[in-house]
Tab-separated table of C-alpha atoms in Angstrom:
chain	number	residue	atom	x	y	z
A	1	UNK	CA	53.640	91.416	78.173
A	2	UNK	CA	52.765	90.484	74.604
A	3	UNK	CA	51.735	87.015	75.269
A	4	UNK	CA	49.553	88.105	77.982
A	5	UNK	CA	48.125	90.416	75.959
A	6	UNK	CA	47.448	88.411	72.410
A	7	UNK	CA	46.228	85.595	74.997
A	8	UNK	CA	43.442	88.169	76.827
A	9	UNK	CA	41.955	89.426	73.080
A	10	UNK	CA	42.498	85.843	71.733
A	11	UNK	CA	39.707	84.487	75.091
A	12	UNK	CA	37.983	88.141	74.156
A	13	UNK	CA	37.083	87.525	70.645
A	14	UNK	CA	36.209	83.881	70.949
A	15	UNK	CA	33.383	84.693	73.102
A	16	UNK	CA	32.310	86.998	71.056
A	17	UNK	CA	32.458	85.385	67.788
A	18	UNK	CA	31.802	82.345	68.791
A	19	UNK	CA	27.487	83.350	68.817
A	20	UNK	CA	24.931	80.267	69.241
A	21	UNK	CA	22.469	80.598	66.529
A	22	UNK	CA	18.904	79.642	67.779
A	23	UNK	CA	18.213	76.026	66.559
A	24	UNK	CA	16.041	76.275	63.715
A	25	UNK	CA	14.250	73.100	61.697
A	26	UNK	CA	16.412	72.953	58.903
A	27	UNK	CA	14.905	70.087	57.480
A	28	UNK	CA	11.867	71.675	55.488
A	29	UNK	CA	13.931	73.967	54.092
A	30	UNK	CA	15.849	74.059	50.414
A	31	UNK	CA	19.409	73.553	49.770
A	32	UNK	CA	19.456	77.122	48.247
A	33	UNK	CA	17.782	78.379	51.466
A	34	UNK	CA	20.445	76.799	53.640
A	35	UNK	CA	22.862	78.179	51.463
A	36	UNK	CA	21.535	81.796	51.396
A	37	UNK	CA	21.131	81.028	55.475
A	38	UNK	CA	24.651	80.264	55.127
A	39	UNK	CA	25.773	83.382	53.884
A	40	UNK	CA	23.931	85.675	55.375
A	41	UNK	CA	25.378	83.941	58.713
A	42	UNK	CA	28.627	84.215	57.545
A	43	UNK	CA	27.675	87.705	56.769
A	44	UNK	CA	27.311	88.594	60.036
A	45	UNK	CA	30.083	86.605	61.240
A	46	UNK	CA	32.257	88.470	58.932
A	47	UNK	CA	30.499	92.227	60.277
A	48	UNK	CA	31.037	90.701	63.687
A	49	UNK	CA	34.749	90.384	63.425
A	50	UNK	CA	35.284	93.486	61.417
A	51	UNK	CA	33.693	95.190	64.304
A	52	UNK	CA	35.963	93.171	66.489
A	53	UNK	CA	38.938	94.044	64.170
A	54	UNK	CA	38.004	98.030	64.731
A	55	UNK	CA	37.350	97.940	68.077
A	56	UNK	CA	41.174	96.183	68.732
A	57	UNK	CA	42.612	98.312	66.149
A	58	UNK	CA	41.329	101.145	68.417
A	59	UNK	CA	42.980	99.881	71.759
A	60	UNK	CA	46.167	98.945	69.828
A	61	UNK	CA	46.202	102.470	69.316
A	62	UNK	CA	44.988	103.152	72.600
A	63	UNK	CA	47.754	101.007	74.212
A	64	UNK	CA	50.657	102.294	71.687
A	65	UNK	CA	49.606	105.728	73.433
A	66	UNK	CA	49.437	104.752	76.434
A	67	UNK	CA	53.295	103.342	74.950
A	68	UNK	CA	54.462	105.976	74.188
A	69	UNK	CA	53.184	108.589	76.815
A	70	UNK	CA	54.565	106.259	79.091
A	71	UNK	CA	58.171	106.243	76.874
A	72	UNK	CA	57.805	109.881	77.394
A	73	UNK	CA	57.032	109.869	80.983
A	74	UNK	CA	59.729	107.354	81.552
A	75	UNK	CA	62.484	109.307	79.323
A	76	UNK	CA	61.259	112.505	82.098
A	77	UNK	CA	61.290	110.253	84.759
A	78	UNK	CA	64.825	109.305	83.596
A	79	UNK	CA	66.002	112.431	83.085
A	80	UNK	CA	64.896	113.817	86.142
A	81	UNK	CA	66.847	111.136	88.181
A	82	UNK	CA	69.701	112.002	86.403
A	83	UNK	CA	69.310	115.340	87.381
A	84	UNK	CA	68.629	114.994	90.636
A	85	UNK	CA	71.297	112.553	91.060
A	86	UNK	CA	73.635	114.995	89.422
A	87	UNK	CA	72.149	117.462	91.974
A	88	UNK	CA	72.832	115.801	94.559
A	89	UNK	CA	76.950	114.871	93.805
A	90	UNK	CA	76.639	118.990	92.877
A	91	UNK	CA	75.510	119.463	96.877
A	92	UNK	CA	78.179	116.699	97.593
A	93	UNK	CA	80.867	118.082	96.350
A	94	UNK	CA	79.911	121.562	97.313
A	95	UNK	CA	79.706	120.032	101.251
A	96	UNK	CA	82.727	118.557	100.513
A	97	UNK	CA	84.582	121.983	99.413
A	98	UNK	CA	82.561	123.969	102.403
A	99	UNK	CA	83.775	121.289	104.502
A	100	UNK	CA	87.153	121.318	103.162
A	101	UNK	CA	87.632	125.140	102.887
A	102	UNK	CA	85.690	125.292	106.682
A	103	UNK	CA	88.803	122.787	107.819
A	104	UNK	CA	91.574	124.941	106.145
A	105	UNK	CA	89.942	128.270	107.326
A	106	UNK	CA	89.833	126.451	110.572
A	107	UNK	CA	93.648	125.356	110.327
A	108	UNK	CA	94.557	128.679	109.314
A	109	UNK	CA	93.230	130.231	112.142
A	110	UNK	CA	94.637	128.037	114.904
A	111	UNK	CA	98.070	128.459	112.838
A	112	UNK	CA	97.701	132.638	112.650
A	113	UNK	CA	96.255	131.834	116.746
A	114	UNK	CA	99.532	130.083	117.540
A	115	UNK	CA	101.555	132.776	115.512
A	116	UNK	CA	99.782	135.668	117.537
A	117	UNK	CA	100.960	133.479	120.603
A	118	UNK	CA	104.082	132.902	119.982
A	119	UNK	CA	104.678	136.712	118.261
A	120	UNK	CA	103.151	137.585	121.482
A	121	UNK	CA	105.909	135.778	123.462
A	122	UNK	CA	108.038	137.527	121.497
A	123	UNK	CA	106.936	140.949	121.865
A	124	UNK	CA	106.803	140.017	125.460
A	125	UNK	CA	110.475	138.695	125.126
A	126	UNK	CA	111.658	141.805	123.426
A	127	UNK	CA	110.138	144.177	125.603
A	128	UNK	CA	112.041	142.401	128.634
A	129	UNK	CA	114.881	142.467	126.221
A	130	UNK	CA	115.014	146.199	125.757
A	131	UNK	CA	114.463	147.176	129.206
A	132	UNK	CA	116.839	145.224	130.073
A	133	UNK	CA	119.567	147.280	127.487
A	134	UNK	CA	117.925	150.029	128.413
A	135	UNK	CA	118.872	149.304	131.639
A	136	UNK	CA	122.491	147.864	130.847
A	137	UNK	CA	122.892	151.309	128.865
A	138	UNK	CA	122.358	153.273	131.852
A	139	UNK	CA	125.192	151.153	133.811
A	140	UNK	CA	127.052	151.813	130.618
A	141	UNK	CA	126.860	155.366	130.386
A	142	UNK	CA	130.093	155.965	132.874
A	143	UNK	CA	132.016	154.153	130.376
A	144	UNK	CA	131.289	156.629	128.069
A	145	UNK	CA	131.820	159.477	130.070
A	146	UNK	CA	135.232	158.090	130.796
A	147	UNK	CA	135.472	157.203	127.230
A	148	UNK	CA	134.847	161.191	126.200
A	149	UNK	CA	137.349	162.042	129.037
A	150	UNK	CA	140.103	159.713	127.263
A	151	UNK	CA	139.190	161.423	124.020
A	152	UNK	CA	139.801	164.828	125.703
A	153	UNK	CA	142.837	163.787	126.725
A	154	UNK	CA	143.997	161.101	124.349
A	155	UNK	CA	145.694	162.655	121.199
A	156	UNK	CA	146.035	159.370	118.813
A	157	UNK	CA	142.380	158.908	118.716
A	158	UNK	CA	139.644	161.444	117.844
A	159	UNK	CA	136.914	159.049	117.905
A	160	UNK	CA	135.599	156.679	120.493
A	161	UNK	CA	135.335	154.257	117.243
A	162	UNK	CA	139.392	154.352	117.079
A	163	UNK	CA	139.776	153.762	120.469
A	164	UNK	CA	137.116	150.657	120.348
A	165	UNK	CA	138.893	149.285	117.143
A	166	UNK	CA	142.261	149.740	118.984
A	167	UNK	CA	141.146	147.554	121.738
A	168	UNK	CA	139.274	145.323	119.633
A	169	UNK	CA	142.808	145.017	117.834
A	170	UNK	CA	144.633	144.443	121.458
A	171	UNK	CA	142.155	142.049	122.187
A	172	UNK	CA	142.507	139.702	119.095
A	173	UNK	CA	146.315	139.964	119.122
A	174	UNK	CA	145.977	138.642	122.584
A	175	UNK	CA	143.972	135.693	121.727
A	176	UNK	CA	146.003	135.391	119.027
A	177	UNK	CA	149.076	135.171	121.239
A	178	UNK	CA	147.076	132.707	123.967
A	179	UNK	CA	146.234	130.793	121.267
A	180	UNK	CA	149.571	130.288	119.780
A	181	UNK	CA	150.614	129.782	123.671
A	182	UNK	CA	148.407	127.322	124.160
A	183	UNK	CA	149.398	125.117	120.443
A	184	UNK	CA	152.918	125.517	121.330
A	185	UNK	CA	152.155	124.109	124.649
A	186	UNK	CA	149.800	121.274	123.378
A	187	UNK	CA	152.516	120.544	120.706
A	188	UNK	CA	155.297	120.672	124.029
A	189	UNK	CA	153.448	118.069	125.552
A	190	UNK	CA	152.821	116.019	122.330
A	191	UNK	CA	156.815	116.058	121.664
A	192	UNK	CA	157.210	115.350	125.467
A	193	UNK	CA	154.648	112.199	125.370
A	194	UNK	CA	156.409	111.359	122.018
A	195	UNK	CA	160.143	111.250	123.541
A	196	UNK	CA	159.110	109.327	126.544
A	197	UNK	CA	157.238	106.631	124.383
A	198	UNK	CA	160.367	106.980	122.285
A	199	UNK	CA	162.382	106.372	125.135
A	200	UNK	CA	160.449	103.505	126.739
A	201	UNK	CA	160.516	102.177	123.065
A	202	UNK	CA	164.346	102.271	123.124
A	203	UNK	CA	164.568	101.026	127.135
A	204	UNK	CA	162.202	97.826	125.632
A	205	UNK	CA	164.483	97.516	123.053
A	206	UNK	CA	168.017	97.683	124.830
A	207	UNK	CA	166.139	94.787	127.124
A	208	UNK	CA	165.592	93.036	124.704
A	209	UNK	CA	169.124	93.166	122.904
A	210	UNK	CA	170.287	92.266	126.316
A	211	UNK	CA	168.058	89.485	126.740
A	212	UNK	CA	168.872	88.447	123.262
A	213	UNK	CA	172.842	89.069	123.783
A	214	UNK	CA	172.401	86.784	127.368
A	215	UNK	CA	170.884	83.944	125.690
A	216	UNK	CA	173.547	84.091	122.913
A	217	UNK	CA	176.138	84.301	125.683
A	218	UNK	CA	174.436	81.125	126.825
A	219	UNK	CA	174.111	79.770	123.945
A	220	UNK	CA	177.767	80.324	123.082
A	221	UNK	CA	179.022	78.644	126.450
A	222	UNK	CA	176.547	75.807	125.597
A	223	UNK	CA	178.073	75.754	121.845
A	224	UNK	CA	181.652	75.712	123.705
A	225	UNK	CA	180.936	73.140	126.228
A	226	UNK	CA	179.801	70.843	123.482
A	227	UNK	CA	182.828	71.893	121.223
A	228	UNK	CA	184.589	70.856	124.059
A	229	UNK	CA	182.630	67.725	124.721
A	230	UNK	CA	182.576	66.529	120.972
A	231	UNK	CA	186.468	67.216	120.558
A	232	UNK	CA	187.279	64.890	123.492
A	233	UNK	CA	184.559	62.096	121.309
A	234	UNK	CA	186.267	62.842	118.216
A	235	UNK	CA	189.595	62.557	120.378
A	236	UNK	CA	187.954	59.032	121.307
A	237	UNK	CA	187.072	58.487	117.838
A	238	UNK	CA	189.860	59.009	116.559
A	239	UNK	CA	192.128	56.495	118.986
A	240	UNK	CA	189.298	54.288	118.685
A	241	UNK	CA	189.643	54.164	114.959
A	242	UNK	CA	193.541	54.281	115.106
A	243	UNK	CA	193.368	50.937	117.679
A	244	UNK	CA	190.726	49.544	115.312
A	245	UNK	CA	192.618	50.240	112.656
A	246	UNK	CA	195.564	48.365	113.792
A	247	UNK	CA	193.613	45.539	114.877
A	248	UNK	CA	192.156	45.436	111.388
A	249	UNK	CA	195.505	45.550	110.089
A	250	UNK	CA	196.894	42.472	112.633
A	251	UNK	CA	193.625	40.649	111.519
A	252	UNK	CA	194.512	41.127	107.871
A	253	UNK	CA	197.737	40.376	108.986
A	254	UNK	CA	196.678	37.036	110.648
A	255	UNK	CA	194.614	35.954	108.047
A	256	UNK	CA	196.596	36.368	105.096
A	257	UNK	CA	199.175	34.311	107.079
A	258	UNK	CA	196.964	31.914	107.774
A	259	UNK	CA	195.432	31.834	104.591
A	260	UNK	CA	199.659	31.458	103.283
A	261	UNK	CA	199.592	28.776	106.036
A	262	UNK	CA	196.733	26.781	104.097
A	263	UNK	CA	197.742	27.420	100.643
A	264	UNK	CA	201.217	26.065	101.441
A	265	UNK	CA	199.573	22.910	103.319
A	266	UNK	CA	197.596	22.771	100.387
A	267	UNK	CA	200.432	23.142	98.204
A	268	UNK	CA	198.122	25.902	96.363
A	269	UNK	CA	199.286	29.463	94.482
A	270	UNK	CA	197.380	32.097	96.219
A	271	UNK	CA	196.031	35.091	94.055
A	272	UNK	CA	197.061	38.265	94.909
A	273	UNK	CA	194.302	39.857	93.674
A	274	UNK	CA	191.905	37.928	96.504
A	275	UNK	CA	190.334	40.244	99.040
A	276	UNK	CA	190.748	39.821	103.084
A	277	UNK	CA	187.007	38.704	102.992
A	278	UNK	CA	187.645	36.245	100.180
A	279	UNK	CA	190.507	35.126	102.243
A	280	UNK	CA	188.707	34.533	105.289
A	281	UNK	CA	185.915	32.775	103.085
A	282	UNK	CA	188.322	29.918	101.734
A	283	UNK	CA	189.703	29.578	105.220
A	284	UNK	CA	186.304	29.319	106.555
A	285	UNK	CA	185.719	26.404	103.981
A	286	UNK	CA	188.949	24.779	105.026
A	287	UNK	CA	188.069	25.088	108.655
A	288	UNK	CA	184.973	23.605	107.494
A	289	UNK	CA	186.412	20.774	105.745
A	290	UNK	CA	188.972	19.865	108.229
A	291	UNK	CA	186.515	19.536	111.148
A	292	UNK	CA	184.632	17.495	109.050
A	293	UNK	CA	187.448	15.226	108.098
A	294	UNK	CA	188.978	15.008	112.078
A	295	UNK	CA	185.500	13.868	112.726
A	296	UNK	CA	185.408	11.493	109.931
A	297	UNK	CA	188.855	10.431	111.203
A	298	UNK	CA	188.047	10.146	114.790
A	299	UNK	CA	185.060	7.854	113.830
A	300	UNK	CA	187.314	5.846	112.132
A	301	UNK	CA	189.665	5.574	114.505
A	302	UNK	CA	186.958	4.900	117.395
A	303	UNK	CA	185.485	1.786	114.983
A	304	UNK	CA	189.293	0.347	114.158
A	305	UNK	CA	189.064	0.272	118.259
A	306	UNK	CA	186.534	-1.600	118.783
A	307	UNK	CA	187.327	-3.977	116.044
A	308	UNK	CA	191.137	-4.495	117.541
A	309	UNK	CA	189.393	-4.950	120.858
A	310	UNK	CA	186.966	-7.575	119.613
A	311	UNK	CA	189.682	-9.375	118.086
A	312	UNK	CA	191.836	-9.754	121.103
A	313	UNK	CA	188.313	-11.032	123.267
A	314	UNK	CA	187.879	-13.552	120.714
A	315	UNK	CA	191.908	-14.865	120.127
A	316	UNK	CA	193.211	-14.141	123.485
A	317	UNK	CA	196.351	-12.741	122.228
A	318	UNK	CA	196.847	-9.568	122.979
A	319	UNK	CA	196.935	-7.855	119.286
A	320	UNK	CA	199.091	-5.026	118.777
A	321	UNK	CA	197.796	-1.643	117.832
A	322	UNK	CA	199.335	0.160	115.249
A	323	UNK	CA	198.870	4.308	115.628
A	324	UNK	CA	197.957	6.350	112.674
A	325	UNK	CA	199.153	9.058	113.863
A	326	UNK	CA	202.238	8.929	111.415
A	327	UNK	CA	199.203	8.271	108.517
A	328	UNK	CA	197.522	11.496	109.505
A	329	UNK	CA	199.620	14.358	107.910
A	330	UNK	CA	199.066	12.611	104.676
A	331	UNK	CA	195.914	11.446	104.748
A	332	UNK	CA	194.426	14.970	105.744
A	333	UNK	CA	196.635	16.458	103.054
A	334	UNK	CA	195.130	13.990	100.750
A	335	UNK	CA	191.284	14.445	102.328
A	336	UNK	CA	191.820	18.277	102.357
A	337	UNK	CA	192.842	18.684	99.008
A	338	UNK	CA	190.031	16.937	97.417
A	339	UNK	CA	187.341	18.833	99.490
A	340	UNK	CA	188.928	21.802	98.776
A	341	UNK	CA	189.271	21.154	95.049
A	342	UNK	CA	185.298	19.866	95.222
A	343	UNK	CA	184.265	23.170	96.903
A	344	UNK	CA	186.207	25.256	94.110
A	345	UNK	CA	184.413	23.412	91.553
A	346	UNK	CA	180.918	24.082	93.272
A	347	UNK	CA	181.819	27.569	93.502
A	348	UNK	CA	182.472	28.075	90.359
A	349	UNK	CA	179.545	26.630	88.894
């Protein structure tokens, strides 16, 4: 708004000031003349904008009234929105409470209408209610005549309260007594349904102690059969071992012989600490040795053959054979006593 405004009086007073002096023929005319022309123009140049100067001074005053009056109006403006606007939340709020209270005074009345109802239903209910005592008290009233008869009659009570508390009494000693009737006879058939689980308990039980004493029974016979069965095995066992043992001890027996048999054709001292197996190892070796040496010998014997029979092909004499049978004693002394000393000396190194 300012720039508008210093821009319209800035166009304003340039018209204005800005006058076109009437060309004049300056040229006969003195330098003091032009200079007194001079002034006097800048004279009125200077009047001009003073004027100028008032007259915007005036309507800067003018406009910083208009300012403020319009401030003022604005400030009232203003403050009457804020009053109305405060008026109106003030008629807001007030609907709201007359809207509110008109609910609750609404909801009060349907609540005191349904109370009325159901007060009426009520009334209605005790009405019916009384005449019907009413009516149940007419019924009644021949018990009470009989009731004043008894107490005519009746010396131990001289109201007809004693004679209601005495039955009451009656009446609650005979509950009483049905009551304790009817425990003893629930706790009757409790102990009953306890003895015959009891019992069934005890019947599953002496089954099963039978069952248990039949298959022991069995069991037993089975343990008794096989008593039996392992007493004729250990019977066996027993003559087996006795018959093994004396063929052990004819074994023994025949090898120790024959192991005396080939110490003495060996012309050997046996050791008496040597065991049956060592026994039967040095016979083995001689057993050995000799079947080596009788094959040895028969080879021999086989080849001196067929040289003896060569001979007599080629001389045509018949050539006399000479048996070594009588050798053979000696010479498988001899042969057996040098394998046999050869295999001591292996076995000892």
């Amino acid at each position: 708004m300012s720039v508008s405004l210093e821009e319209y009086f800035r166009t304003t007073f340039e018209d204005k000031l800005l006058v076109k002096l009437p060309e004049r023929e300056d040229e006969h005319l003195t330098p003091a003349t032009r200079l007194l022309e001079k002034r006097r123009e800048m004279t009125e140049v200077e009047q001009a904008l003073n004027a100028q100067k008032e007259e915007f001074q005036m309507k800067m005053e003018s406009i910083q009234q208009r300012r403020e009056e319009l401030e003022r109006k604005e400030f009232t403006l203003k403050e009457s929105l804020l009053k109305f606007d405060k008026f109106l939340k003030d008629n807001d709020a007030k609907k709201n409470r007359a809207v509110k209270k008109a609910n609750t005074e609404r909801d009060s009345k349907l609540q005191r209408m349904r109370e009325i109802e159901a007060l009426s239903v009520e009334s209605k209910k005790l009405q019916s209610f009384l005449e019907h005592q009413k009516i149940k008290l007419t019924k009644h009233m021949v018990f009470q005549k009989y009731m004043d008869k008894v107490l005519e009659k009746a010396d131990e009570f001289s109201e007809n309260k004693d004679a209601i508390m005495r039955y009451d009494t009656l009446v609650t000693t005979h509950q009483h007594l049905l009551d304790r009737e009817t425990d003893n006879q629930d706790k009757l058939e409790r102990e009953k349904a306890n003895l015959m689980k009891f019992m069934e308990e005890k019947n599953n039980d002496i089954m099963n102690f039978n069952n248990q004493l039949a298959n022991l029974q069995m069991n037993l016979e089975q343990a008794q059969s096989s008593a039996v069965k392992w007493e004729s095995v250990w019977t066996h066992i027993k003559n087996t071992a006795a018959r093994q043992t004396l063929l052990l001890g004819r074994i023994k027996m025949a090898t120790h012989n024959l192991f005396m048999l080939i110490n003495k054709q060996m012309k050997t001292k046996a050791e008496p600490s040597e065991s049956t197996e060592q026994q039967l190892q040095k016979i083995q070796i001689y057993i050995k040795d000799l079947t080596e040496i009788i094959q040895e010998t028969a080879e021999r014997s086989r080849a001196e053959d067929e040289i003896i029979a060569n001979r007599s092909q080629h001389a045509n004499t018949p050539y006399k054979k000479v048996s070594i049978t009588k050798f053979l004693p000696a010479f498988l002394h001899r042969k057996t006593k040098q394998w046999y000393q050869r295999r001591v000396r292996a076995s000892k190194i």
